[in-house]
Coordinates of C-alpha atoms in Angstrom, one line a residue:
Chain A
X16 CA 135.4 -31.5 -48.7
X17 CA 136.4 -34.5 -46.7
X18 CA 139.1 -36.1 -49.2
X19 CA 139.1 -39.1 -47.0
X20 CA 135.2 -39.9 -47.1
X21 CA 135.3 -39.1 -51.3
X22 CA 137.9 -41.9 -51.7
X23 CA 135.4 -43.7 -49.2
X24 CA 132.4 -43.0 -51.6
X25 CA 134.7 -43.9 -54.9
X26 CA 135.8 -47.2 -53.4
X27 CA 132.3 -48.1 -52.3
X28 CA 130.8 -47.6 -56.0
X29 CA 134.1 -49.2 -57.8
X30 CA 133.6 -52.4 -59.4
X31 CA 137.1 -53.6 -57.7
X32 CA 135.0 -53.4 -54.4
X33 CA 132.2 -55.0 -55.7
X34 CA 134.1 -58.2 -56.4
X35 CA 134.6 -59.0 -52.5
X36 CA 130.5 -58.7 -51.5
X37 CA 127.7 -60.4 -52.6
X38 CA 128.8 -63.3 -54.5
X39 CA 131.2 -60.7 -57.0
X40 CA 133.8 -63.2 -57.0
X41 CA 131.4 -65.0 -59.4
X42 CA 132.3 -61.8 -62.1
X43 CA 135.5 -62.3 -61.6
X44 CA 135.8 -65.8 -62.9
X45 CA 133.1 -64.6 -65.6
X46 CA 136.0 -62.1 -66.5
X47 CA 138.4 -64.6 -67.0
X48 CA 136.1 -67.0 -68.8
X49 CA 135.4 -63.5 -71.7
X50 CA 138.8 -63.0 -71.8
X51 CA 139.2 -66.9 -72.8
X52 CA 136.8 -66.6 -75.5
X53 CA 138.2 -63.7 -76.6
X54 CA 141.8 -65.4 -77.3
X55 CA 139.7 -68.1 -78.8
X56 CA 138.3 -66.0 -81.1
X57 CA 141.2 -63.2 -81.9
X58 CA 144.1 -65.9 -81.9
X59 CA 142.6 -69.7 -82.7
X60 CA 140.0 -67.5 -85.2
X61 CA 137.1 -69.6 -83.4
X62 CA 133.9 -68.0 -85.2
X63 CA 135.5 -64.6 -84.8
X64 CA 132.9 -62.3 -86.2
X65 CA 130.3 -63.3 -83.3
X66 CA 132.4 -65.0 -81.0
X67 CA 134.5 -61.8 -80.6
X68 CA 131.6 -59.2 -79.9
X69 CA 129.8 -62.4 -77.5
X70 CA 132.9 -62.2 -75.5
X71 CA 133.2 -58.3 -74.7
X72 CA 129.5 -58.0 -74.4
X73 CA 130.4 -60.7 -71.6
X74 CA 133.0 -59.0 -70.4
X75 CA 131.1 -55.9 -70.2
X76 CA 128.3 -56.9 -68.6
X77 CA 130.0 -58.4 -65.5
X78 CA 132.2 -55.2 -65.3
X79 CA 129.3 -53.6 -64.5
X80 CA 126.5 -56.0 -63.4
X81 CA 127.0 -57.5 -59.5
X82 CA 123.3 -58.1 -59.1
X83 CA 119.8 -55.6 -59.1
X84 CA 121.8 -52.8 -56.5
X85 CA 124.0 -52.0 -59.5
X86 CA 123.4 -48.6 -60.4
X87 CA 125.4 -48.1 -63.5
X88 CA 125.1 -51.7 -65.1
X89 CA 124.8 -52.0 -69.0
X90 CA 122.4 -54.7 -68.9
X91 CA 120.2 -55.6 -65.8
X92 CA 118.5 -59.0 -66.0
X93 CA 116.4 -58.3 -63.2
X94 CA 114.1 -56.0 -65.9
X95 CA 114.0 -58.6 -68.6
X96 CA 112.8 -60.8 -65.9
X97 CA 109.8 -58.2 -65.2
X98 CA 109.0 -58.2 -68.9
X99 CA 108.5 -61.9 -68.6
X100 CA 106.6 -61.8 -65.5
X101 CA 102.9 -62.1 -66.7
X102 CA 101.9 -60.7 -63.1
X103 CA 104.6 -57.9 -62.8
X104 CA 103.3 -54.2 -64.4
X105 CA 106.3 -54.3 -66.3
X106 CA 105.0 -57.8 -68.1
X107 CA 106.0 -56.8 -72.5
X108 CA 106.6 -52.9 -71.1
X109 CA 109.4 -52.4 -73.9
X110 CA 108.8 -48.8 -72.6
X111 CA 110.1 -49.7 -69.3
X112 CA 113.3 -51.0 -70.8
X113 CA 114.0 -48.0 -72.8
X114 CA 113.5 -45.8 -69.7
X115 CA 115.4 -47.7 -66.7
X116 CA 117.8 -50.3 -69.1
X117 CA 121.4 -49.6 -70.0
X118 CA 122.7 -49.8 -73.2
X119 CA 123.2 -53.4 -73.9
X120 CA 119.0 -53.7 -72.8
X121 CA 118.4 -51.7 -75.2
X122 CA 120.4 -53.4 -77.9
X123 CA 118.9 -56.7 -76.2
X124 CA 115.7 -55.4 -78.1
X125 CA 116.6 -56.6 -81.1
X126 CA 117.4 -60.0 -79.8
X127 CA 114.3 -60.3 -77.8
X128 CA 112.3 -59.2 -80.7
X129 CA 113.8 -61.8 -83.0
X130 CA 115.0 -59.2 -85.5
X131 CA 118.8 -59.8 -85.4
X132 CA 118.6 -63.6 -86.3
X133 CA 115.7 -62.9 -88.7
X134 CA 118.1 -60.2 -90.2
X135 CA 121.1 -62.3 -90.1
X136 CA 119.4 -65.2 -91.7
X137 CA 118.7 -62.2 -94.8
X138 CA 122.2 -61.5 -95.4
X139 CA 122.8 -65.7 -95.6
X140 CA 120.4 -65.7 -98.1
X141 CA 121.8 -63.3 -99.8
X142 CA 125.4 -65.1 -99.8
X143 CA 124.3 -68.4 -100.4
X144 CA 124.0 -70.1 -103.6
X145 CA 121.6 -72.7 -103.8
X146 CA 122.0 -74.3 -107.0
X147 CA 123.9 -77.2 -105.6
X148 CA 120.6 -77.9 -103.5
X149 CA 118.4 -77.4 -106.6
X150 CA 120.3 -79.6 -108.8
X151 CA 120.3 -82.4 -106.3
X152 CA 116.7 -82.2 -104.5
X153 CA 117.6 -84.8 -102.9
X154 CA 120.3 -83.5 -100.9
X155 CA 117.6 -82.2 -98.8
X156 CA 116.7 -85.4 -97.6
X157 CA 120.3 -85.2 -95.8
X158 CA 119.7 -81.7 -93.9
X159 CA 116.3 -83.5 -92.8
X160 CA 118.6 -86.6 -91.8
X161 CA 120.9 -83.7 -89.6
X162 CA 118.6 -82.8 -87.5
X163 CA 118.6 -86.1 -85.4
X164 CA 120.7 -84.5 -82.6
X165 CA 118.3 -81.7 -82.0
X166 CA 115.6 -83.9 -81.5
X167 CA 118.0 -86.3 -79.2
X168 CA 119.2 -83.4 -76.9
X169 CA 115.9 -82.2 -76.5
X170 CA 115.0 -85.8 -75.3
X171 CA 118.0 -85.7 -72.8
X172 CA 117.5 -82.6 -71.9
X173 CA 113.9 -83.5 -70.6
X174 CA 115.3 -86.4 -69.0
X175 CA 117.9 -84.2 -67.2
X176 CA 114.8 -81.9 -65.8
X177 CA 114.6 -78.8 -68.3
X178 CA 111.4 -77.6 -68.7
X179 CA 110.1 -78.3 -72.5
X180 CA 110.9 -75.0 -73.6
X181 CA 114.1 -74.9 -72.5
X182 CA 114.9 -78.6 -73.7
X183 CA 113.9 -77.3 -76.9
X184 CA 115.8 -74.0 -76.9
X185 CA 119.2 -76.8 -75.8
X186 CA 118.6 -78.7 -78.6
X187 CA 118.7 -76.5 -81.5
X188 CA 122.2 -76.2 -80.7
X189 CA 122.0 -79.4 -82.9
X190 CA 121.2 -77.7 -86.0
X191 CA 124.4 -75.9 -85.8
X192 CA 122.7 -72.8 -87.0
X193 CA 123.4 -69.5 -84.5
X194 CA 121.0 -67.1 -85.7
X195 CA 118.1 -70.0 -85.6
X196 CA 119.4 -71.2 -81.9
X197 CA 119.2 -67.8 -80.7
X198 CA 115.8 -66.6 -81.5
X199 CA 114.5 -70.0 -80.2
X200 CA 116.2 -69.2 -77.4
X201 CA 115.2 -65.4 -77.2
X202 CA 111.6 -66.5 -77.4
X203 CA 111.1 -70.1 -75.9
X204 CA 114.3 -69.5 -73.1
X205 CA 116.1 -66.6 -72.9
X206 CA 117.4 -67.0 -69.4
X207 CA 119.6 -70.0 -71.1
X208 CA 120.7 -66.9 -74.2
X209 CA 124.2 -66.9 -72.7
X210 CA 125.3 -70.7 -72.5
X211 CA 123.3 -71.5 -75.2
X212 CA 124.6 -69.4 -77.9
X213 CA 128.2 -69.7 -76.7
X214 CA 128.0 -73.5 -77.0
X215 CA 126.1 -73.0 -80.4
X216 CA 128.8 -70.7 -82.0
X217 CA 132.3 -72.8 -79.9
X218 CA 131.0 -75.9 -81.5
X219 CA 130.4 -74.7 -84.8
X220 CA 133.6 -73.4 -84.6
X221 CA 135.1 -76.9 -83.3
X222 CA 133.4 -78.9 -86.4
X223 CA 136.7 -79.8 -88.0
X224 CA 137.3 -81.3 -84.7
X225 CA 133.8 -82.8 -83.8
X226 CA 133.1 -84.7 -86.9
X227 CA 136.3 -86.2 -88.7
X228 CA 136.2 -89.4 -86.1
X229 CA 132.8 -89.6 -86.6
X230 CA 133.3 -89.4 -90.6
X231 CA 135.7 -91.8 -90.3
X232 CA 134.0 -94.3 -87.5
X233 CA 130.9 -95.1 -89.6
X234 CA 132.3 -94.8 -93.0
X235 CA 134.6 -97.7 -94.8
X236 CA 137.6 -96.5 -96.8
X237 CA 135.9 -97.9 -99.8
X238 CA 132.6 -95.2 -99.0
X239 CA 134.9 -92.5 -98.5
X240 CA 136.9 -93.1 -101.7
X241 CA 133.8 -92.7 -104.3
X242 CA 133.3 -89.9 -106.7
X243 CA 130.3 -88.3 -107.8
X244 CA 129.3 -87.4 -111.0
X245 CA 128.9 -84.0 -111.8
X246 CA 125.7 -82.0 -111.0
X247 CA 123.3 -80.8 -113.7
X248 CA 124.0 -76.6 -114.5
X249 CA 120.8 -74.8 -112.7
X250 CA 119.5 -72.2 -115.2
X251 CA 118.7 -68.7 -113.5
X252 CA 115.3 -69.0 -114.3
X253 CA 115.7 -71.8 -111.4
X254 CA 117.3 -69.7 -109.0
X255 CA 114.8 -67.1 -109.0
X256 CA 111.7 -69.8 -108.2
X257 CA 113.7 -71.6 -106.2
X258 CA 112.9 -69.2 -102.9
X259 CA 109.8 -68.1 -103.9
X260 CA 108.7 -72.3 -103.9
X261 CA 110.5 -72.5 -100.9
X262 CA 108.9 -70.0 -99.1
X263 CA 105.5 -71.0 -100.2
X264 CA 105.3 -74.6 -99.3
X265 CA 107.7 -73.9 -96.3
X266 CA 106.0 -70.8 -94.4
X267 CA 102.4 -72.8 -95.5
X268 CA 103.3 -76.0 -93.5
X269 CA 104.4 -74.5 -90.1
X270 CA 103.8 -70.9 -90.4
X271 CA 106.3 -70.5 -87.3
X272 CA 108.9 -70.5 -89.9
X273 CA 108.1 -67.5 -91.4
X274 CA 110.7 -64.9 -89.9
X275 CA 113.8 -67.3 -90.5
X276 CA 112.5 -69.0 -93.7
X277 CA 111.2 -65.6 -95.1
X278 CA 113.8 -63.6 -94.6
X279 CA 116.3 -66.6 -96.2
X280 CA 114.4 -66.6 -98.7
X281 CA 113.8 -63.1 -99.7
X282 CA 117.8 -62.3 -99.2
X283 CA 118.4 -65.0 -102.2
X284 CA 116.1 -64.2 -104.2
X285 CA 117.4 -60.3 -104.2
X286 CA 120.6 -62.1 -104.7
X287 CA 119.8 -63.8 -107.9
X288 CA 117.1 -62.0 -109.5
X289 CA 119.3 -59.8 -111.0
X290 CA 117.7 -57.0 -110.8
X291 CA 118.3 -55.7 -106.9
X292 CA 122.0 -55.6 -106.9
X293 CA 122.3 -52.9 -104.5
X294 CA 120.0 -54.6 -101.9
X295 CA 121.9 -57.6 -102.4
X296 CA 125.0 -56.2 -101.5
X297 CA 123.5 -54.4 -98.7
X298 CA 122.4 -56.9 -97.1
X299 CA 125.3 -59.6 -97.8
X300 CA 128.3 -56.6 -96.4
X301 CA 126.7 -53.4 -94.6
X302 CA 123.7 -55.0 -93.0
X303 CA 124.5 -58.5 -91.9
X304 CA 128.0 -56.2 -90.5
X305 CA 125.9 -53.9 -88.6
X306 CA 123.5 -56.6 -87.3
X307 CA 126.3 -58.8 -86.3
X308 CA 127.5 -55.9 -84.1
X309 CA 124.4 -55.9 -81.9
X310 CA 124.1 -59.7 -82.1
X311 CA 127.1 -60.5 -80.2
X312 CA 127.4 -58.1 -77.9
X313 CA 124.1 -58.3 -76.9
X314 CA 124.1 -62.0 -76.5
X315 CA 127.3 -61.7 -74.4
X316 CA 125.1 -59.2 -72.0
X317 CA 123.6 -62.5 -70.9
X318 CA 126.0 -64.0 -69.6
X319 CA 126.0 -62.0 -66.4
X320 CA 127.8 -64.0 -63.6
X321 CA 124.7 -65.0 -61.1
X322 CA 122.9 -66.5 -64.2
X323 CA 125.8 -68.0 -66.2
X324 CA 127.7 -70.0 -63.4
X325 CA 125.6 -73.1 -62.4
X326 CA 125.9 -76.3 -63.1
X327 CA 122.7 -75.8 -66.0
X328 CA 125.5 -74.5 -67.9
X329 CA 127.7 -77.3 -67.5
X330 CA 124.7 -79.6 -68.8
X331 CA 123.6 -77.3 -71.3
X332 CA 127.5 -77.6 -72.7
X333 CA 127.3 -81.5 -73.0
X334 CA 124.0 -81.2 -74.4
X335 CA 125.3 -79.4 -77.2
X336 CA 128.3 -81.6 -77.8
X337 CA 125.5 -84.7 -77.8
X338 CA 123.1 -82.8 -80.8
X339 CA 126.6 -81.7 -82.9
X340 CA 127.3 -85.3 -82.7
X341 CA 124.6 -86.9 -82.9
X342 CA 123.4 -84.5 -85.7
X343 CA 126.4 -85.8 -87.6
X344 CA 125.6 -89.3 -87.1
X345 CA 122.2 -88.6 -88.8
X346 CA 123.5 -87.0 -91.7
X347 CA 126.0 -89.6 -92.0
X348 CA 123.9 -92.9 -91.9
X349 CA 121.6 -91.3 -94.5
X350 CA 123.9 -90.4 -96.3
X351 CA 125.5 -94.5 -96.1
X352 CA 121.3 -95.6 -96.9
X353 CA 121.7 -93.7 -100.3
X354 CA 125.5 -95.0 -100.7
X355 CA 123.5 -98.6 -101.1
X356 CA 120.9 -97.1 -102.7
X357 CA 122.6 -95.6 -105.2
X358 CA 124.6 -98.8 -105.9
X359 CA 127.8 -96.4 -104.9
X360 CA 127.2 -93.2 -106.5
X361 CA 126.8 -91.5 -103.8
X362 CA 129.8 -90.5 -101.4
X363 CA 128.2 -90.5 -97.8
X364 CA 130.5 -88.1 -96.0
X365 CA 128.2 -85.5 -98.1
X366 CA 125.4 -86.2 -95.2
X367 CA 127.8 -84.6 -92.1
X368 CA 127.9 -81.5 -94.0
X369 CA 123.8 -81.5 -93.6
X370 CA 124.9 -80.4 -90.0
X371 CA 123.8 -76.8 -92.0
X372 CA 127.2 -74.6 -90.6
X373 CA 127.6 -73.3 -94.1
X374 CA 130.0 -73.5 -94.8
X375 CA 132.1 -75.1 -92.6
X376 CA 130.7 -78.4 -92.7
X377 CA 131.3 -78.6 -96.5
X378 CA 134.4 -78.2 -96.2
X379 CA 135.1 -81.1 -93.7
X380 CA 133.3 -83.5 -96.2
X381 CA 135.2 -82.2 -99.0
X382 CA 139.1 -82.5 -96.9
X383 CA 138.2 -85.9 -95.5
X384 CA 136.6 -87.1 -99.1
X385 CA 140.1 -85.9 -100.2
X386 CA 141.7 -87.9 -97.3
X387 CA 140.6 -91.1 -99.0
X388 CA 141.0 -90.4 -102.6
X389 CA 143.1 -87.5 -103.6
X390 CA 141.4 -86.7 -106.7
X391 CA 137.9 -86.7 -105.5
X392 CA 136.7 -83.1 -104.8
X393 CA 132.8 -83.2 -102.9
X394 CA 132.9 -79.5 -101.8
X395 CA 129.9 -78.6 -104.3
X396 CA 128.2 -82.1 -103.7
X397 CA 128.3 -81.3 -99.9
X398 CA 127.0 -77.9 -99.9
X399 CA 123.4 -79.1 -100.9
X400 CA 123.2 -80.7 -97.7
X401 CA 124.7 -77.7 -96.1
X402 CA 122.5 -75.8 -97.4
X403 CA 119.4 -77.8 -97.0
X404 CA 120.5 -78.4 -93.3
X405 CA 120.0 -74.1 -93.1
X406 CA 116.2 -74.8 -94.3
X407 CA 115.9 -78.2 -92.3
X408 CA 117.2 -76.5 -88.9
X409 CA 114.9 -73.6 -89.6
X410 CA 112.1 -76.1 -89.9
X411 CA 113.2 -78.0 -86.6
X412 CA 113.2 -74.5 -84.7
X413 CA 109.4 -74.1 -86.3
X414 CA 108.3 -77.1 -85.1
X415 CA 109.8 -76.3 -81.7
X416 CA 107.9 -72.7 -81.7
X417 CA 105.2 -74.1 -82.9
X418 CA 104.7 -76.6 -79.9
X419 CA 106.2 -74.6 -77.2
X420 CA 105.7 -71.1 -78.4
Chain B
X17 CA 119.3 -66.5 -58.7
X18 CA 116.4 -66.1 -60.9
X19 CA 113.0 -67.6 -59.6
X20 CA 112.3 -69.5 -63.4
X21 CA 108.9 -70.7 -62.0
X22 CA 107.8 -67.4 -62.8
X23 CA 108.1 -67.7 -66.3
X24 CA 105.2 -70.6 -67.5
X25 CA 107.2 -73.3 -68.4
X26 CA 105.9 -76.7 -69.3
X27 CA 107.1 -79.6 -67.4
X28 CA 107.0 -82.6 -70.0
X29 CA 107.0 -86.0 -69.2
X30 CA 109.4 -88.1 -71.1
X31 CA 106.7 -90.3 -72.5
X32 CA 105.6 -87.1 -73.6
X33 CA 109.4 -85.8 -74.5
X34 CA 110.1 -88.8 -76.7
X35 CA 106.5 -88.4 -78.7
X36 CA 107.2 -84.8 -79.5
X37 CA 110.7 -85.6 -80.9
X38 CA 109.7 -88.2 -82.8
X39 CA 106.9 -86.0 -83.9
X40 CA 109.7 -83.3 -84.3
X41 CA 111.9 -85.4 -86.3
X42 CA 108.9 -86.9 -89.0
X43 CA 107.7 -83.0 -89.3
X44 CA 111.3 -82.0 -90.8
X45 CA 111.3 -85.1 -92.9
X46 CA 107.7 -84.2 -94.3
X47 CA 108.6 -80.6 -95.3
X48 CA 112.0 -81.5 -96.5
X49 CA 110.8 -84.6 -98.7
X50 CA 107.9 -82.2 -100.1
X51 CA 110.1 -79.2 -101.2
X52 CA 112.3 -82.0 -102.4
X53 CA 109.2 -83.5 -104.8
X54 CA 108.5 -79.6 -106.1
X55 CA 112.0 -79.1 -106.7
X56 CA 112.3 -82.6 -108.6
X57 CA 109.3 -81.5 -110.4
X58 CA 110.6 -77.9 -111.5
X59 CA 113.6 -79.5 -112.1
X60 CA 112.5 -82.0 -114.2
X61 CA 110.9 -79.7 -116.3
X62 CA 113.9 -77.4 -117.0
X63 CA 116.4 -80.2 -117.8
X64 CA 113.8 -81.4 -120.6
X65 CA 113.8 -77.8 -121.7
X66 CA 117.0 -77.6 -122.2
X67 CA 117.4 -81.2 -123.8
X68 CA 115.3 -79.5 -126.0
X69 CA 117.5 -76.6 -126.3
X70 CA 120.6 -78.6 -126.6
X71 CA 118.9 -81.2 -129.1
X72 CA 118.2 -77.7 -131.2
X73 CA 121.2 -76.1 -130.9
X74 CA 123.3 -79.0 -131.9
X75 CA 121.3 -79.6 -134.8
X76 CA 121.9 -76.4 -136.3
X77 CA 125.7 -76.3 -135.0
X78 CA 126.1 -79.6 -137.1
X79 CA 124.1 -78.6 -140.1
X80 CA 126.4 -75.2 -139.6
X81 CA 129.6 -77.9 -140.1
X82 CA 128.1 -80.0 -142.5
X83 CA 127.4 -76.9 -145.0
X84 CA 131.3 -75.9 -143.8
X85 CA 133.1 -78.3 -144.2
X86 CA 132.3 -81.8 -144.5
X87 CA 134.0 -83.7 -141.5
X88 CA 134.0 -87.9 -141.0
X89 CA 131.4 -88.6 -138.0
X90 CA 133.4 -89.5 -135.2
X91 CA 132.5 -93.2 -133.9
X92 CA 131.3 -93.1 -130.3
X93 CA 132.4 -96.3 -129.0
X94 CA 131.6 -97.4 -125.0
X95 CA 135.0 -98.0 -124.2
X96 CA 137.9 -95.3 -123.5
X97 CA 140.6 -94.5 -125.9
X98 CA 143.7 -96.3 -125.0
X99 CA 146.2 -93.9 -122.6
X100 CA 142.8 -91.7 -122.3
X101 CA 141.4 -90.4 -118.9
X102 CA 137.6 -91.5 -119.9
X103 CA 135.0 -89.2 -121.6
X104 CA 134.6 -85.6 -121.4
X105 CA 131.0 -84.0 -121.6
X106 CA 130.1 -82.0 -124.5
X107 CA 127.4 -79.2 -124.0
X108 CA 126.7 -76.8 -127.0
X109 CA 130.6 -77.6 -128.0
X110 CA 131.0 -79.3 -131.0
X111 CA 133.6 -81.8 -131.4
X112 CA 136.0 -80.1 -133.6
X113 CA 135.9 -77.2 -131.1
X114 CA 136.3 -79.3 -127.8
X115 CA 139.3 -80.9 -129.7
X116 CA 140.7 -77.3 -130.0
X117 CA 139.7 -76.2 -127.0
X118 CA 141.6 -79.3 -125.2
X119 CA 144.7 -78.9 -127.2
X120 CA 145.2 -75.4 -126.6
X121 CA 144.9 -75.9 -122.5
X122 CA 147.4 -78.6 -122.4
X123 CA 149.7 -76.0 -124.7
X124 CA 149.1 -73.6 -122.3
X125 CA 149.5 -75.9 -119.2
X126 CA 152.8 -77.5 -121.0
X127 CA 151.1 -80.8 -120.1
X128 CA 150.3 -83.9 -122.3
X129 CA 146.9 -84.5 -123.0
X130 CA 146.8 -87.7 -121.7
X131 CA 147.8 -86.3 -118.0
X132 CA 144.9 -84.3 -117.8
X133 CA 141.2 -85.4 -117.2
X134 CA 138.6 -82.7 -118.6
X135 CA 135.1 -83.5 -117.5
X136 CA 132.9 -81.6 -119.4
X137 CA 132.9 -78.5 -121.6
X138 CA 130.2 -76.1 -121.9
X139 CA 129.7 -72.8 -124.1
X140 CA 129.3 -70.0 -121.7
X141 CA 126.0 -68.0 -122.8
X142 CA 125.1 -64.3 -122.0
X143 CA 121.7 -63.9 -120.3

C-alpha cells in the first residue's frame, strides 16, 4: 500500500481541499455567514427554534456541497433542478431523489411538497386563541391593512427584474409569516428558499427593532395614549364555529388557500372543541417540534454557496426590509383611519401588530402603547390583528398561487 | 450557477406588476371584510343571546334578594363617586356580591379601595 498516494487520495476527497478549486472559497464565507446565524440565534435568541436548525442545515450543506462533482454532499441542487426541468427525465421523479439525494434531499421533500409549512401552520392553530379576533371582527380589517408591503415588494421586486413568480415568492416576506413564505417559495421559487426564508425569519425576529420608529413616526402622543374598552367575553360555542366559518368562506373564495387556511383552521378547532385534547396537544408540542426539525434544516440545505452568494440575495434582503416596513405602515394608517372613525376609541398602534408574527408583533403594540400611557395595556386588543394578519397573509400567499401557480 | 430560464417563469411588465398588486391587495381586503360581516353576524347573534341570558339570570338573582332580604335599590347616577376610579362592569354579579368581592381584594392586597380600578366582574360558569 503506497501510504504516500492514500494521504494523496484522502486530501483530494477532503472538504479542506475542496475550498481552494472551483469557486470553494465561496463555502467558506457561506461557513462563516451559518456560524453568524447560529450566534444570532443561540446567544441574541433571534427566532431560535427555526433560525437555529436553518443555520446548521447551512452549515451542513456547504461542508459538503462544492458543486455537482461532490460525491458525498447532503443535498445536491443540481437534482432539484432536474425535477423542475419540464424537459429533463427526471422532471416531478420524487423517485429519483430518494435514490441519488442525500439526506437533507430527502428531508427537502417535505418542503417541496408543502407539508412542513401546511403542518406548521396546524400546530399554530392549535396554540392560537382567536377570541380576541372574534370579539372584534373588525380587527381583521387591520391584518388586510398589513399586507400593503407584500404587495409593494412584489411591485419593486418586478421593477428590479425578478420574474413574477419570484417577485411574488420576495414579497411574502411582507406578511411576516415563515411557514406561508416558505411554501410560496417552495412552489412559485424555490431557487430563492435560502435568502428568502432567512430574511423572513431575521426580520421577524428584528420586529421590536423594525417597527417602534415607525409606531412612533406616524402616531401622535395623544393616539398612542388612548385606552380601549374591554372586549365582549366570546362564548365556546363561538370558538368552535369560528374555524369551521372561516374555512368555509376562506378555502371557497381562493381555493389556493386550502393547505394553509385548512390546516389553521382544523388545529384550532381540535383546540377548542373540547373534545380532541390529545390531538391538540399533539399537534401544539410533539408535532409542530418534530416538523420544525425538518423545516429548518432543510431550508438551510438551500443555502448552498454557488446559489446563495449573488447580489439577488443582497436585493432579496432589502426587499424584505421594504414589505416588513411597509407592511407596518399599512397596518398603522388603518389603524389611524379607525382612530378618527371611532372618534378615539381605538388605539392605532393595534394595526402594526396586523404584521401577523404572532405573537411578537403584539407585543410591540402593547410595550409602546405602555410607552405613552403607563396604565394602558393593548396586548389582547392587538392580538386580533395579529391574528387576523395569519389569515390575511395566508390569503395574500393564495392570491399569489393562484396567479402564478 | 443555475440556468433559471429553464424553469418557466413569467416576465411581467410593471404595467402589468402594479395591476396584479393592486388586484392582490383588493382580493385580501374582499375576503377579510367578508369573514369580518359573518363574524359580525354570528357575533351579533350570541351577544343578544346572552343579553338574554344575562337579562334572565339577573332577574331571578334579584327576585332571589328581594325574597332574602330586602335591600334599598342602589341609585345609578352618570357621574363617578367622588375619590372613585369610574365604574366597574357587573356580569351575573349582583351588587351586594361585587361590593364583597371588592372589599375582600383590597383586604387581601392591603390596598385602599380607592387606589385600585376594577373593570368588570364576571361569575365564572362551568360548561
Amino acid at each position: 500500500m503506497d501510504i504516500i498516494e492514500t494521504l494523496e487520495t484522502l486530501w483530494f476527497n477532503s472538504g479542506f481541499q475542496s475550498f481552494f478549486v472551483n469557486g470553494g472559497w465561496k463555502n467558506l464565507i457561506m461557513i462563516v455567514i451559518a456560524c453568524v446565524l447560529l450566534y444570532l440565534g443561540i446567544k441574541k435568541k433571534f427566532e431560535p427554534l427555526l433560525l437555529v436548525g436553518i443555520a446548521f442545515g447551512c452549515l451542513l450543506v456547504n461542508l459538503s456541497y462544492f458543486g455537482p462533482e461532490s460525491t458525498d454532499a447532503l443535498y445536491h441542487p443540481e437534482l432539484w433542478d432536474n425535477f423542475l426541468n419540464s424537459e429533463h427525465q427526471d422532471y416531478h421523479s420524487y423517485g429519483t431523489i430518494m435514490a441519488k439525494g442525500g439526506l437533507l434531499d430527502i428531508l427537502y421533500i417535505g418542503v417541496k411538497a408543502g407539508i412542513y409549512p401546511s403542518l406548521i401552520f396546524m400546530g399554530v392553530g392549535a396554540m392560537t386563541d382567536f377570541g380576541p379576533l372574534i370579539s372584534n371582527p373588525k380587527s381583521l380589517l387591520l391584518g388586510a391593512a398589513a399586507q400593503m408591503g407584500v404587495f409593494l415588494a412584489f411591485f419593486g421586486a418586478i421593477c428590479l427584474g425578478f420574474s413574477g413568480e419570484q417577485a411574488a415568492s420576495i414579497g411574502i416576506i411582507g406578511g411576516a409569516d415563515g411557514p406561508t413564505a416558505i411554501l410560496l417559495t417552495g412552489k412559485l421559487a424555490p431557487e430563492l428558499l435560502g435568502p428568502i426564508a432567512i430574511a423572513a425569519y431575521s426580520y421577524m425576529a428584528l420586529i421590536p427593532m423594525i417597527q417602534p420608529p415607525l409606531m412612533r413616526l406616524l402616531t401622535t402622543e395623544k393616539e398612542r395614549q388612548v385606552k380601549m374598552e374591554q372586549a365582549r367575553t366570546v362564548s365556546k360555542t363561538e370558538k368552535i364555529i369560528f374555524p369551521i366559518i372561516v374555512s368555509i368562506f376562506v378555502i371557497l373564495l381562493l381555493p389556493s388557500t386550502a393547505p394553509l387556511v385548512g390546516c389553521l383552521m382544523l388545529g384550532n378547532l381540535w383546540r377548542e372543541c373540547g373534545v380532541t385534547e390529545r390531538l391538540s396537544d399533539t399537534v401544539q408540542n410533539a408535532l409542530m417540534n418534530i416538523v420544525t426539525v425538518f423545516l429548518g434544516i432543510s431550508v438551510g440545505a438551500t443555502t448552498a454557496a454557488d446559489r446563495f452568494l449573488s447580489l439577488r440575495t443582497i436585493e432579496i434582503v432589502f426587499l424584505g426590509l421594504t414589505a416588513f416596513a411597509f407592511s407596518t405602515i399599512g397596518g398603522l394608517l388603518i389603524g389611524k383611519l379607525m382612530y378618527k372613525l371611532s372618534g378615539g376609541k381605538i388605539n392605532p398602534l393595534i394595526g402594526s401588530a396586523g404584521v401577523s408574527a404572532v405573537p411578537m408583533a403584539a407585543r410591540v403594540s402593547q410595550i409602546e402603547g405602555q410607552k405613552a400611557n403607563p396604565s394602558n395595556f393593548l396586548l389582547m386588543h392587538a392580538m386580533g390583528p395579529n391574528v387576523a394578519g395569519v389569515i390575511g397573509s395566508a390569503i395574500a400567499a393564495g392570491f399569489l398561487l393562484a396567479v402564478f401557480g | 450557477m443555475t440556468d433559471y430560464s429553464l424553469f418557466l417563469m413569467r416576465q411581467l411588465s410593471i404595467g402589468e406588476a402594479g395591476v396584479t398588486a393592486i388586484l392582490g391587495y383588493c382580493v385580501v381586503f374582499f375576503g377579510l371584510i367578508l369573514l369580518m360581516c359573518v363574524l359580525c353576524c354570528t357575533g351579533s347573534y350570541f351577544s343578544s343571546r346572552d343579553t338574554k341570558k344575562e337579562t334572565e339570570s339577573a332577574r331571578t338573582a334579584k327576585g332571589v334578594q328581594n325574597n332574602a332580604v330586602p335591600v334599598q335599590t342602589a341609585v345609578k347616577t352618570s357621574e363617578p363617586a367622588p375619590g372613585s376610579a369610574g365604574h366597574v362592569k357587573l356580569y351575573d354579579v349582583p351588587d351586594r356580591e361585587a361590593v364583597l368581592i371588592m372589599a375582600i381584594v383590597a383586604d387581601k392586597m392591603q390596598k385602599p379601595l380607592n387606589e385600585l380600578h376594577f373593570i368588570s366582574i364576571r361569575e365564572v360558569k362551568d360548561k
